[in-house]
Amino acid sequence: MKKITLVALMVGTLAISACSQDRFNAADAANSGANAGGVNDPTSAAYFNQSIGDRVLFEVDQSTLNPQAEAVLAQQAQWLSSNQAYSAIIEGHADEQGTREYNVALGARRASAVQSYLIERGVAPNRLKTVSYGKERPLAICSDESCYAQNRRAVTVLTTGAGT
Amino acid sequence: MTMNKLLAYALALLALAPVLSATPAQAQQGPLRIEITEGVIEPLPFAVPTFQAETGGAGAYAEEISRVIAADLSGTGLFREIPSSAFISNVTNFASPIQYADWKAVNAQALITGAVAESGGQITVKFRVYDVVSGAELGQGLQFTGTADGIRRIAHKVADTVYSRITGESGYFDSRVVFVSESGPKNARRKRIAVMDYDGANVKYLTDAESLVFAPRFSPDGTRVLYTSYETGQPQIFVLEVGSAQRRSLGTGGGNMAFSPRFSPDGQAIIFSLEQGGNSDIYRMDVNGGSIQQLTSSPAIETAPSFSPDGSRIVFESDRSGTQQLYVMSANGGEAQRISFGPGRYGTPVWSPRGDLVAFTKQNSGRFHIGVMRTDGSEERLLTASFLDEGPTWAPNGRVIMFTRESQGADGAPGLYSVDISGRNLRRVPTPDAASDPSWGPLQN
């Protein structure tokens, strides 16, 4: 029993000292403002994330892009075309109403739908990668539709550097 | 980590050697028999007087072993322990004749007596099982030997023997479960692969929390674990040795996402999902590398494959009909037969170790269920219902299912539960933190 308790305490400590994932979004959102690199600088990631919108939402169990999503993605494509220094990882996500493996596959469909649209709009395929987190990384944590709707998303996460 | 080695050394098991000058084993056809059927409602009362300490240092071991045996048997829901406070007589000498009348008087139908000796770090446990109603021993006395840190395993071995003698089926107490230990808030969960005894004891962590992981799966021999990790940034399949916690990528994905792996019954091959251009299909490859064989080819989501125990067929889920449903195909792929036809959606099918049933997760009308059906889809039976139940795994004897149950809301967290395949005896499996994705390993040697 002592052994088990000790290990459990270590987990607690790890959780407290957990660092957030190293993402361009998080770093840039923090210094949004009028300066270069801020939200008013149209070449900045902060501008992309906030003024254009880095994400699109989906209906339950769907990966079809609605007109609203297409409008956002059209602007994303345009921005990526004028800001060649950036590449992107498109993250697909699902809400918690579903089994784990299926949701990973569903998130992959969503990410791929966004990727295909951006490529159609002229973004070079080698600048776009996809990853699915399924239901593993919800944004909103309540268990009703108001949260689920925010979690059924695909997020275009900017990265610096040319594509591969 | 060396915990597996520890365990291996801990239990230098004298393989079920009958050492007592006992009466010969009798093929018991008397009343002390539980036929495990739907009809068993009244658990069989049993007594486990604390085992005798035969040497000075053995008292604490005797106490713990007796408690573990009683907990194992009671935990099945098939047995009910008679508390020692009710005992009329006690067993003061393992070799003395049993006073059957005293045990009948407290309504015990089975009596388990034992003795524990400690010598030079070795613990030796002797035990006998009695049919109180018939006034006869059930089977022969046995002994197990191991070291002090293996005494829970020795107790599980004793309980497995008792379970097996009374039910006629093999037990599942000396087995382990690999699972995901979870901590942190719902939107930033930290997950680690962990392994524990089937009853939640002896938790050991096999990965750190640096990378998101999910759905670990034991190899058939319990020495390795397949799992999906985001270590490279993409979901990829890894295999780790339980004993050393050494892990390696199977290189299944290339640049694509690979997930949902399971071993073949011989442990040589794996089946898994590979995503290409947003579409997930099922593939097979040799666990030591080699060519990858595509088993499904459709624009639908195909995932969660599981082999039949003879290795000839695979059950999996697909939304090729428009919603998630269960299908069975040959182990080499090809045409698949749909087997789920009830209302709602079906996922995460797992073939039972006996080959007779498929366990699954079902979603219907906003509720989740764990259920079982025959492998042709007939006789569907839902065992549980909650906000979110998913991911069943079978006990090695095919009698019990463990699964993940997640509670609702912002503070919701997953835990492990077990349920009998009759739908009775739903129990929470204790874990030090939140836990998900159990995979039940084999009965240990």
Coordinates of C-alpha atoms in Angstrom, one line a residue:
Chain A
M1 CA 0.0 0.0 0.0
K2 CA 2.8 2.4 0.8
K3 CA 4.2 1.9 -2.7
I4 CA 1.0 2.7 -4.3
T5 CA 0.4 5.9 -2.3
L6 CA 3.9 7.2 -3.0
V7 CA 3.4 6.8 -6.7
A8 CA 0.0 8.5 -6.6
L9 CA 1.6 11.5 -5.0
M10 CA 4.2 11.7 -7.7
V11 CA 1.4 11.9 -10.3
G12 CA -0.2 14.7 -8.5
T13 CA 3.1 16.7 -8.5
L14 CA 3.5 16.1 -12.2
A15 CA 0.1 17.3 -13.0
I16 CA 0.7 20.6 -11.1
S17 CA 3.9 21.3 -12.9
A18 CA 2.5 20.3 -16.2
C19 CA 3.5 22.7 -19.0
S20 CA 1.2 23.5 -21.8
Q21 CA 1.9 22.1 -25.2
D22 CA 4.3 24.1 -27.2
R23 CA 2.2 25.7 -29.8
F24 CA 2.5 28.8 -31.9
N25 CA -1.1 29.8 -31.1
A26 CA -0.6 29.9 -27.4
A27 CA 2.6 31.9 -27.6
D28 CA 1.1 34.4 -30.0
A29 CA -2.2 34.9 -28.4
A30 CA -0.4 36.1 -25.3
N31 CA 1.3 39.1 -27.0
S32 CA -1.6 40.2 -29.2
G33 CA -1.7 43.9 -29.6
A34 CA -0.9 46.7 -32.0
N35 CA 2.8 45.9 -32.3
A36 CA 4.4 43.9 -35.0
G37 CA 3.4 40.3 -34.5
G38 CA 0.3 41.5 -32.7
V39 CA -3.3 41.1 -33.7
N40 CA -3.3 44.3 -35.7
D41 CA -0.4 43.1 -37.8
P42 CA -2.0 41.3 -40.7
T43 CA 1.1 39.2 -41.3
S44 CA 1.0 37.9 -37.7
A45 CA -0.1 34.5 -36.4
A46 CA -2.2 36.4 -33.9
Y47 CA -4.1 38.1 -36.7
F48 CA -4.6 34.7 -38.4
N49 CA -5.9 33.2 -35.2
Q50 CA -8.2 36.0 -34.1
S51 CA -9.2 38.1 -37.1
I52 CA -9.5 35.3 -39.7
G53 CA -10.2 32.5 -37.3
D54 CA -8.1 29.5 -36.8
R55 CA -10.9 27.0 -36.5
V56 CA -14.0 25.6 -38.1
L57 CA -16.8 23.7 -36.5
F58 CA -18.7 20.5 -37.5
E59 CA -22.1 18.9 -37.0
V60 CA -22.4 15.8 -34.9
D61 CA -20.6 12.9 -36.5
Q62 CA -20.0 14.9 -39.7
S63 CA -16.9 16.1 -41.5
T64 CA -18.7 18.2 -44.1
L65 CA -17.7 21.9 -44.3
N66 CA -20.7 24.2 -44.0
P67 CA -20.7 27.6 -45.9
Q68 CA -19.5 29.4 -42.7
A69 CA -16.5 27.1 -42.4
E70 CA -15.7 27.5 -46.1
A71 CA -15.7 31.3 -45.8
V72 CA -13.2 31.0 -42.9
L73 CA -11.1 28.5 -44.8
A74 CA -11.1 30.7 -48.0
Q75 CA -9.6 33.5 -45.9
Q76 CA -7.1 31.1 -44.3
A77 CA -6.0 29.9 -47.8
Q78 CA -5.5 33.5 -48.9
W79 CA -3.5 34.4 -45.8
L80 CA -1.3 31.3 -46.2
S81 CA -0.7 32.2 -49.8
S82 CA 0.5 35.7 -48.8
N83 CA 2.5 34.5 -45.8
Q84 CA 4.7 31.8 -47.2
A85 CA 6.9 31.7 -44.1
Y86 CA 4.2 29.7 -42.3
S87 CA 3.1 26.2 -42.6
A88 CA 0.2 24.6 -40.7
I89 CA -0.8 21.5 -38.8
I90 CA -4.5 21.0 -39.0
E91 CA -5.8 19.3 -35.9
G92 CA -9.1 17.4 -36.1
H93 CA -11.1 17.0 -32.9
A94 CA -14.4 15.3 -31.8
D95 CA -16.7 15.8 -28.9
E96 CA -16.9 13.2 -26.1
Q97 CA -20.0 11.5 -27.4
G98 CA -18.3 8.6 -29.1
T99 CA -15.9 5.8 -28.6
R100 CA -12.2 6.7 -28.5
E101 CA -10.9 5.0 -31.7
Y102 CA -13.9 6.1 -33.8
N103 CA -13.4 9.7 -32.7
V104 CA -9.7 9.6 -33.7
A105 CA -10.8 8.4 -37.1
L106 CA -13.5 11.1 -37.2
G107 CA -11.0 13.8 -36.3
A108 CA -8.8 12.6 -39.1
R109 CA -11.7 13.0 -41.5
R110 CA -12.3 16.6 -40.3
A111 CA -8.7 17.6 -40.5
S112 CA -8.5 16.1 -44.0
A113 CA -11.6 18.0 -45.1
V114 CA -9.9 21.2 -44.1
Q115 CA -6.6 20.2 -45.7
S116 CA -8.3 19.3 -49.0
Y117 CA -10.2 22.6 -49.1
L118 CA -7.0 24.7 -48.4
I119 CA -5.2 22.8 -51.1
E120 CA -8.1 23.4 -53.5
R121 CA -7.7 27.1 -52.8
G122 CA -4.0 27.0 -53.7
V123 CA -2.1 26.2 -50.6
A124 CA 0.8 23.9 -51.4
P125 CA 0.2 20.4 -50.0
N126 CA 3.6 20.2 -48.4
R127 CA 2.8 23.1 -46.1
L128 CA -0.2 21.3 -44.6
K129 CA -0.1 18.4 -42.2
T130 CA -2.9 16.8 -40.3
V131 CA -3.3 15.2 -36.9
S132 CA -6.3 13.9 -35.1
Y133 CA -6.8 14.1 -31.4
G134 CA -10.2 12.5 -31.4
K135 CA -11.9 13.4 -28.1
E136 CA -8.6 13.6 -26.2
R137 CA -8.3 17.4 -26.2
P138 CA -11.6 19.0 -25.6
L139 CA -11.7 22.8 -25.6
A140 CA -14.8 23.2 -23.6
I141 CA -15.4 20.7 -20.8
C142 CA -19.1 20.7 -19.9
S143 CA -21.2 17.7 -21.0
D144 CA -23.8 19.4 -23.1
E145 CA -24.2 20.7 -26.6
S146 CA -22.9 24.2 -25.8
C147 CA -19.5 22.6 -25.2
Y148 CA -19.8 19.7 -27.7
A149 CA -20.3 22.2 -30.5
Q150 CA -17.1 24.0 -29.7
N151 CA -15.2 20.7 -29.5
R152 CA -16.2 19.3 -32.9
R153 CA -13.6 21.4 -34.6
A154 CA -10.6 21.5 -36.9
V155 CA -7.9 24.0 -35.9
T156 CA -5.3 25.3 -38.3
V157 CA -2.2 25.7 -36.1
L158 CA 0.5 27.8 -37.7
T159 CA 4.1 26.7 -37.6
T160 CA 7.1 28.6 -38.8
G161 CA 9.3 27.2 -41.5
A162 CA 8.8 26.1 -45.0
G163 CA 6.9 22.9 -45.7
T164 CA 8.5 19.5 -46.1
Chain B
M1 CA 11.7 -0.8 -14.5
T2 CA 12.2 -4.2 -13.1
M3 CA 8.8 -4.9 -11.6
N4 CA 8.1 -7.8 -13.8
K5 CA 11.4 -9.4 -12.9
L6 CA 10.6 -8.8 -9.3
L7 CA 7.3 -10.6 -9.7
A8 CA 8.9 -13.4 -11.6
Y9 CA 11.4 -13.9 -8.9
A10 CA 8.9 -13.3 -6.3
L11 CA 7.0 -16.3 -7.2
A12 CA 9.1 -19.3 -7.8
L13 CA 6.0 -21.4 -7.9
L14 CA 6.0 -25.0 -7.0
A15 CA 3.6 -25.9 -9.7
L16 CA 0.5 -27.0 -7.9
A17 CA 2.4 -29.8 -6.2
P18 CA 0.2 -31.8 -3.9
V19 CA 2.4 -32.2 -0.9
L20 CA 0.1 -33.2 1.9
S21 CA -0.6 -36.7 2.8
A22 CA -4.1 -36.0 1.9
T23 CA -7.0 -38.1 1.1
P24 CA -7.0 -38.7 -2.7
A25 CA -8.8 -36.2 -4.8
Q26 CA -12.4 -37.2 -5.3
A27 CA -14.4 -36.4 -8.4
Q28 CA -17.0 -34.4 -6.5
Q29 CA -20.5 -34.5 -7.9
G30 CA -22.1 -33.5 -4.6
P31 CA -24.0 -30.4 -3.7
L32 CA -20.9 -28.1 -3.6
R33 CA -21.1 -27.0 -7.2
I34 CA -22.0 -23.6 -8.7
E35 CA -23.2 -23.9 -12.2
I36 CA -22.6 -20.4 -13.5
T37 CA -25.8 -19.6 -15.3
E38 CA -28.2 -16.8 -15.5
G39 CA -30.0 -18.4 -12.7
V40 CA -27.4 -18.0 -10.0
I41 CA -28.8 -15.4 -7.7
E42 CA -27.9 -16.6 -4.2
P43 CA -24.2 -16.6 -3.7
L44 CA -22.6 -19.7 -2.1
P45 CA -21.7 -19.1 1.6
F46 CA -18.1 -19.9 2.5
A47 CA -15.7 -19.5 5.4
V48 CA -12.0 -18.7 5.4
P49 CA -10.7 -18.9 9.0
T50 CA -7.5 -16.9 9.1
F51 CA -4.8 -19.3 7.9
Q52 CA -2.5 -20.7 10.6
A53 CA 0.9 -19.1 11.1
E54 CA 3.3 -22.0 11.4
T55 CA 6.3 -20.0 12.0
G56 CA 7.0 -16.9 14.1
G57 CA 7.1 -14.3 11.3
A58 CA 4.2 -15.7 9.3
G59 CA 1.2 -14.1 11.2
A60 CA 0.8 -11.0 9.1
Y61 CA 1.2 -12.9 5.8
A62 CA -1.4 -15.4 7.0
E63 CA -3.8 -12.6 7.7
E64 CA -3.3 -10.9 4.4
I65 CA -3.5 -14.0 2.3
S66 CA -6.8 -15.0 4.0
R67 CA -8.2 -11.6 3.3
V68 CA -7.2 -11.6 -0.4
I69 CA -8.7 -15.1 -0.9
A70 CA -12.0 -14.0 0.7
A71 CA -12.0 -10.8 -1.3
D72 CA -11.4 -12.6 -4.6
L73 CA -14.2 -15.1 -4.0
S74 CA -16.7 -12.5 -2.7
G75 CA -15.8 -10.1 -5.6
T76 CA -17.2 -12.6 -8.1
G77 CA -20.7 -12.2 -6.7
L78 CA -20.9 -16.0 -6.8
F79 CA -19.7 -16.5 -3.2
R80 CA -20.6 -14.8 0.1
E81 CA -18.2 -14.8 3.0
I82 CA -19.4 -15.7 6.4
P83 CA -17.8 -13.3 8.9
S84 CA -15.4 -14.8 11.5
S85 CA -17.5 -13.2 14.2
A86 CA -20.2 -15.8 13.4
F87 CA -17.8 -18.8 13.7
I88 CA -18.6 -21.4 16.4
S89 CA -15.3 -23.2 16.3
N90 CA -12.1 -22.1 14.8
V91 CA -9.4 -24.0 13.1
T92 CA -6.3 -24.0 15.4
N93 CA -4.4 -26.7 13.6
F94 CA -4.2 -27.2 9.9
A95 CA -3.9 -31.0 10.3
S96 CA -6.8 -31.4 12.7
P97 CA -10.0 -33.0 11.5
I98 CA -12.8 -30.6 10.5
Q99 CA -15.7 -30.1 12.8
Y100 CA -18.3 -30.1 10.0
A101 CA -21.2 -29.7 12.3
D102 CA -19.8 -26.3 13.6
W103 CA -19.5 -25.0 10.0
K104 CA -22.9 -26.4 9.0
A105 CA -24.3 -24.5 12.0
V106 CA -23.1 -21.2 10.6
N107 CA -24.4 -22.1 7.2
A108 CA -21.0 -22.3 5.5
Q109 CA -21.2 -24.6 2.4
A110 CA -17.5 -24.3 1.6
L111 CA -14.6 -24.1 4.1
I112 CA -11.1 -23.1 3.1
T113 CA -8.3 -23.8 5.7
G114 CA -4.7 -23.1 5.3
A115 CA -1.3 -22.6 6.9
V116 CA 1.5 -20.2 6.2
A117 CA 5.2 -20.7 7.0
E118 CA 8.1 -18.3 6.5
S119 CA 11.7 -19.5 6.2
G120 CA 14.6 -17.6 4.8
G121 CA 12.4 -15.1 2.9
Q122 CA 10.3 -18.0 1.4
I123 CA 6.6 -18.1 2.1
T124 CA 4.9 -21.4 1.9
V125 CA 1.1 -21.6 1.8
K126 CA -0.8 -24.9 2.3
F127 CA -4.5 -25.0 1.9
R128 CA -7.5 -27.4 1.7
V129 CA -11.0 -26.9 0.5
Y130 CA -14.0 -28.7 2.2
D131 CA -17.5 -29.3 1.1
V132 CA -19.2 -28.8 4.4
V133 CA -22.6 -30.2 3.4
S134 CA -21.1 -33.4 2.2
G135 CA -18.6 -33.5 5.0
A136 CA -15.7 -34.2 2.6
E137 CA -12.6 -32.6 1.2
L138 CA -13.0 -31.1 -2.3
G139 CA -9.9 -32.0 -4.2
Q140 CA -6.5 -32.4 -2.6
G141 CA -4.5 -30.1 -0.4
L142 CA -2.0 -28.0 -2.3
Q143 CA 0.9 -25.7 -1.5
F144 CA 2.4 -22.7 -3.2
T145 CA 5.7 -21.1 -2.4
G146 CA 7.0 -17.7 -3.1
T147 CA 8.7 -14.6 -1.6
A148 CA 7.0 -12.1 0.6
D149 CA 6.3 -9.5 -2.1
G150 CA 4.5 -12.2 -4.0
I151 CA 2.0 -13.2 -1.4
R152 CA -1.0 -11.5 -3.1
R153 CA -0.2 -13.6 -6.1
I154 CA -0.1 -16.8 -4.0
A155 CA -3.5 -15.8 -2.5
H156 CA -4.9 -15.3 -6.0
K157 CA -3.6 -18.7 -7.0
V158 CA -5.4 -20.3 -4.0
A159 CA -8.6 -18.4 -4.8
D160 CA -8.3 -19.5 -8.5
T161 CA -8.0 -23.1 -7.3
V162 CA -11.1 -22.8 -5.1
Y163 CA -13.1 -21.0 -7.8
S164 CA -12.2 -23.6 -10.3
R165 CA -13.0 -26.6 -8.0
I166 CA -16.4 -25.2 -7.2
T167 CA -17.5 -23.8 -10.5
G168 CA -15.7 -26.2 -12.8
E169 CA -14.3 -23.2 -14.8
S170 CA -10.9 -21.7 -14.7
G171 CA -10.4 -18.6 -12.5
Y172 CA -9.1 -15.1 -13.3
F173 CA -7.7 -13.8 -10.0
D174 CA -4.0 -14.2 -10.8
S175 CA -4.1 -11.9 -13.7
R176 CA -3.1 -8.3 -14.5
V177 CA -4.7 -5.4 -16.3
V178 CA -2.9 -2.8 -18.3
F179 CA -4.7 0.6 -18.5
V180 CA -4.3 4.3 -18.9
S181 CA -3.9 6.3 -15.6
E182 CA -5.2 9.8 -16.0
S183 CA -4.6 13.0 -14.1
G184 CA -5.2 16.7 -14.6
P185 CA -8.2 18.7 -15.9
K186 CA -10.5 17.4 -18.6
N187 CA -9.0 19.8 -21.3
A188 CA -5.4 18.9 -20.5
R189 CA -5.4 15.3 -19.3
R190 CA -2.1 13.7 -18.7
K191 CA -2.1 10.0 -19.5
R192 CA 0.3 7.2 -18.6
I193 CA 0.2 3.5 -19.4
A194 CA 0.1 1.5 -16.2
V195 CA -0.3 -2.1 -15.1
M196 CA -1.9 -3.5 -12.0
D197 CA -3.3 -6.7 -10.6
Y198 CA -6.9 -7.5 -11.6
D199 CA -8.1 -6.2 -8.3
G200 CA -6.3 -2.8 -8.5
A201 CA -3.3 -3.7 -6.3
N202 CA 0.3 -3.2 -7.3
V203 CA 0.0 -0.4 -9.7
K204 CA 3.1 0.3 -11.8
Y205 CA 3.6 3.0 -14.4
L206 CA 5.1 2.0 -17.7
T207 CA 5.3 5.4 -19.5
D208 CA 5.7 9.0 -18.2
A209 CA 3.0 11.6 -18.9
E210 CA 5.0 13.5 -21.5
S211 CA 3.1 12.0 -24.5
L212 CA -0.6 11.5 -24.9
V213 CA -1.4 7.7 -25.0
F214 CA -4.5 5.6 -25.3
A215 CA -5.9 2.1 -25.7
P216 CA -3.0 -0.2 -24.4
R217 CA -3.5 -3.9 -25.3
F218 CA -1.8 -6.8 -23.7
S219 CA -0.1 -9.5 -25.7
P220 CA -1.6 -12.9 -25.3
D221 CA 1.2 -14.0 -23.0
G222 CA 1.1 -10.8 -21.0
T223 CA 4.7 -9.8 -21.6
R224 CA 4.2 -6.9 -24.0
V225 CA 1.7 -4.1 -24.5
L226 CA 0.7 -2.4 -27.8
Y227 CA -0.6 1.2 -27.5
T228 CA -1.0 4.4 -29.4
S229 CA 1.2 7.4 -28.5
Y230 CA 1.5 10.9 -29.8
E231 CA 5.2 10.9 -28.9
T232 CA 6.2 11.8 -32.5
G233 CA 3.3 14.4 -32.8
Q234 CA 1.2 11.9 -34.8
P235 CA -0.7 9.0 -33.3
Q236 CA 1.7 6.0 -33.8
I237 CA 1.7 2.5 -32.5
F238 CA 4.3 1.5 -29.9
V239 CA 5.1 -1.8 -28.3
L240 CA 6.5 -2.0 -24.8
E241 CA 8.0 -4.8 -22.7
V242 CA 6.1 -4.9 -19.4
G243 CA 9.1 -6.2 -17.5
S244 CA 11.6 -3.5 -18.6
A245 CA 9.2 -0.8 -19.7
Q246 CA 11.4 -0.5 -22.9
R247 CA 9.4 0.7 -25.8
R248 CA 9.8 1.0 -29.5
S249 CA 7.8 2.4 -32.4
L250 CA 6.4 -0.2 -34.8
G251 CA 6.9 2.1 -37.7
T252 CA 3.4 1.4 -38.8
G253 CA 2.3 4.8 -39.9
G254 CA 5.0 6.3 -42.0
G255 CA 3.7 9.9 -42.1
N256 CA 0.1 8.8 -41.5
M257 CA -1.8 8.2 -38.3
A258 CA -1.8 4.7 -37.0
F259 CA -3.9 3.6 -34.0
S260 CA -6.2 1.0 -32.4
P261 CA -3.7 -2.0 -32.5
R262 CA -4.3 -5.5 -31.2
F263 CA -2.2 -8.7 -31.2
S264 CA -3.1 -11.8 -33.0
P265 CA -3.7 -14.8 -30.7
D266 CA -0.1 -16.1 -31.4
G267 CA 1.4 -12.7 -30.6
Q268 CA 3.2 -12.6 -33.9
A269 CA 1.0 -10.2 -35.9
I270 CA -0.9 -7.0 -35.1
I271 CA -4.0 -5.6 -36.7
F272 CA -4.6 -1.8 -36.5
S273 CA -6.1 1.2 -38.2
L274 CA -4.0 3.3 -40.6
E275 CA -5.3 6.7 -41.8
Q276 CA -4.6 8.0 -45.3
G277 CA -6.1 11.1 -46.7
G278 CA -8.6 11.2 -43.8
N279 CA -9.8 7.7 -44.4
S280 CA -9.1 4.9 -41.8
D281 CA -8.7 1.3 -42.9
I282 CA -7.6 -1.9 -41.2
Y283 CA -4.2 -3.4 -41.8
R284 CA -2.1 -6.3 -40.6
M285 CA 1.6 -6.5 -40.1
D286 CA 4.2 -8.8 -38.4
V287 CA 5.0 -7.5 -35.0
N288 CA 8.7 -7.7 -35.8
G289 CA 8.3 -5.5 -38.9
G290 CA 7.9 -6.6 -42.5
S291 CA 5.2 -5.9 -45.0
I292 CA 1.9 -4.4 -44.3
Q293 CA -1.2 -6.1 -45.6
Q294 CA -4.4 -4.0 -46.2
L295 CA -7.5 -5.9 -44.9
T296 CA -10.3 -3.4 -45.6
S297 CA -10.7 -0.9 -48.4
S298 CA -13.6 1.4 -48.2
P299 CA -14.1 5.2 -47.9
A300 CA -15.7 4.5 -44.5
I301 CA -14.1 4.5 -41.0
E302 CA -12.8 1.0 -40.2
T303 CA -11.3 0.6 -36.8
A304 CA -11.1 -1.3 -33.5
P305 CA -10.3 -4.7 -35.0
S306 CA -10.1 -7.8 -32.7
F307 CA -9.1 -11.4 -33.6
S308 CA -11.2 -14.5 -32.9
P309 CA -9.2 -16.7 -30.4
D310 CA -8.4 -19.2 -33.2
G311 CA -7.0 -16.4 -35.3
S312 CA -9.2 -17.1 -38.3
R313 CA -11.5 -14.1 -38.2
I314 CA -11.6 -10.5 -37.2
V315 CA -14.4 -8.5 -35.8
F316 CA -14.3 -4.7 -36.3
E317 CA -16.4 -1.6 -36.5
S318 CA -17.2 0.4 -39.7
D319 CA -19.5 3.2 -40.6
R320 CA -19.9 2.0 -44.2
S321 CA -23.6 1.7 -43.7
G322 CA -23.8 5.3 -42.5
T323 CA -23.4 4.6 -38.8
Q324 CA -20.9 2.7 -36.6
Q325 CA -21.7 -1.0 -36.8
L326 CA -20.0 -4.3 -36.2
Y327 CA -18.6 -6.6 -38.9
V328 CA -16.8 -9.9 -39.1
M329 CA -14.4 -10.8 -41.9
S330 CA -11.7 -13.4 -42.5
A331 CA -8.3 -12.8 -40.9
N332 CA -7.1 -12.1 -44.5
G333 CA -9.6 -9.5 -45.2
G334 CA -12.2 -9.7 -47.9
E335 CA -15.9 -9.5 -47.7
A336 CA -17.3 -8.7 -44.3
Q337 CA -20.6 -9.7 -42.7
R338 CA -22.5 -7.1 -40.6
I339 CA -23.5 -8.6 -37.3
S340 CA -25.1 -5.7 -35.4
F341 CA -28.6 -4.7 -36.3
G342 CA -30.3 -3.2 -33.2
P343 CA -31.1 0.4 -32.8
G344 CA -28.1 2.8 -32.2
R345 CA -24.4 2.6 -32.9
Y346 CA -22.0 -0.2 -32.1
G347 CA -18.2 0.1 -31.6
T348 CA -15.1 -1.4 -29.9
P349 CA -15.9 -5.1 -30.5
V350 CA -13.8 -7.6 -28.6
W351 CA -14.0 -11.3 -29.3
S352 CA -14.3 -13.4 -26.1
P353 CA -11.5 -15.7 -25.1
R354 CA -13.9 -18.7 -25.4
G355 CA -14.8 -17.6 -28.9
D356 CA -18.5 -17.6 -28.3
L357 CA -19.3 -13.9 -27.7
V358 CA -18.4 -10.4 -28.9
A359 CA -18.4 -7.6 -26.3
F360 CA -19.0 -4.1 -27.6
T361 CA -19.9 -0.5 -26.8
K362 CA -23.3 0.6 -27.8
Q363 CA -24.6 4.2 -28.1
N364 CA -28.3 4.7 -28.2
S365 CA -30.6 7.6 -27.4
G366 CA -27.8 9.5 -25.6
R367 CA -26.7 6.6 -23.4
F368 CA -23.8 4.3 -23.6
H369 CA -23.9 0.6 -22.9
I370 CA -21.5 -2.4 -22.6
G371 CA -23.1 -5.4 -24.2
V372 CA -22.4 -8.9 -25.5
M373 CA -23.8 -10.8 -28.5
R374 CA -23.1 -14.1 -30.2
T375 CA -20.6 -13.9 -33.0
D376 CA -23.3 -14.0 -35.6
G377 CA -25.0 -11.0 -33.9
S378 CA -27.8 -13.0 -32.2
E379 CA -28.8 -12.8 -28.6
E380 CA -27.6 -9.3 -28.0
R381 CA -27.6 -8.4 -24.3
L382 CA -26.8 -5.0 -22.7
L383 CA -25.0 -5.3 -19.4
T384 CA -24.6 -1.7 -18.4
A385 CA -26.0 1.8 -19.0
S386 CA -24.6 5.2 -18.2
F387 CA -23.6 8.6 -19.5
L388 CA -20.4 7.1 -21.0
D389 CA -19.4 3.4 -20.8
E390 CA -16.9 2.1 -23.4
G391 CA -14.0 -0.2 -24.3
P392 CA -14.8 -3.7 -22.9
T393 CA -12.1 -6.2 -22.2
W394 CA -12.6 -9.9 -21.2
A395 CA -11.4 -11.7 -18.1
P396 CA -9.2 -14.6 -19.1
N397 CA -12.0 -17.1 -18.4
G398 CA -14.6 -15.1 -20.4
R399 CA -17.0 -14.6 -17.4
V400 CA -16.3 -11.0 -16.5
I401 CA -15.9 -7.8 -18.5
M402 CA -14.0 -4.7 -17.4
F403 CA -14.6 -1.3 -19.1
T404 CA -14.3 2.4 -18.8
R405 CA -17.1 4.5 -17.2
E406 CA -16.7 8.2 -17.4
S407 CA -18.8 10.6 -15.3
Q408 CA -20.5 13.6 -16.8
G409 CA -19.6 17.3 -16.7
A410 CA -16.7 19.6 -16.3
D411 CA -15.3 17.6 -13.4
G412 CA -16.1 14.3 -15.1
A413 CA -13.4 11.6 -15.0
P414 CA -13.1 8.0 -16.0
G415 CA -12.8 5.0 -13.8
L416 CA -12.6 1.2 -14.3
Y417 CA -15.6 -1.1 -13.6
S418 CA -16.2 -4.8 -14.0
V419 CA -19.5 -6.6 -14.6
D420 CA -20.4 -10.3 -15.0
I421 CA -21.5 -11.3 -18.4
S422 CA -24.9 -12.0 -16.9
G423 CA -25.1 -8.2 -16.2
R424 CA -24.9 -8.7 -12.4
N425 CA -22.2 -7.7 -10.0
L426 CA -21.2 -4.3 -11.3
R427 CA -18.2 -3.1 -9.4
R428 CA -15.8 -0.3 -9.4
V429 CA -12.1 -1.4 -9.7
P430 CA -10.1 0.8 -7.3
T431 CA -7.3 2.8 -9.0
P432 CA -5.1 5.5 -7.4
D433 CA -6.1 8.1 -10.0
A434 CA -8.7 8.3 -12.8
A435 CA -8.3 5.4 -15.2
S436 CA -9.5 4.3 -18.6
D437 CA -9.0 1.8 -21.4
P438 CA -8.4 -1.4 -19.5
S439 CA -6.9 -4.5 -21.2
W440 CA -7.1 -7.7 -19.2
G441 CA -4.1 -10.0 -19.5
P442 CA -3.9 -13.8 -19.3
L443 CA -4.0 -15.9 -16.2
Q444 CA -0.3 -15.9 -15.1
N445 CA 1.8 -19.0 -14.8

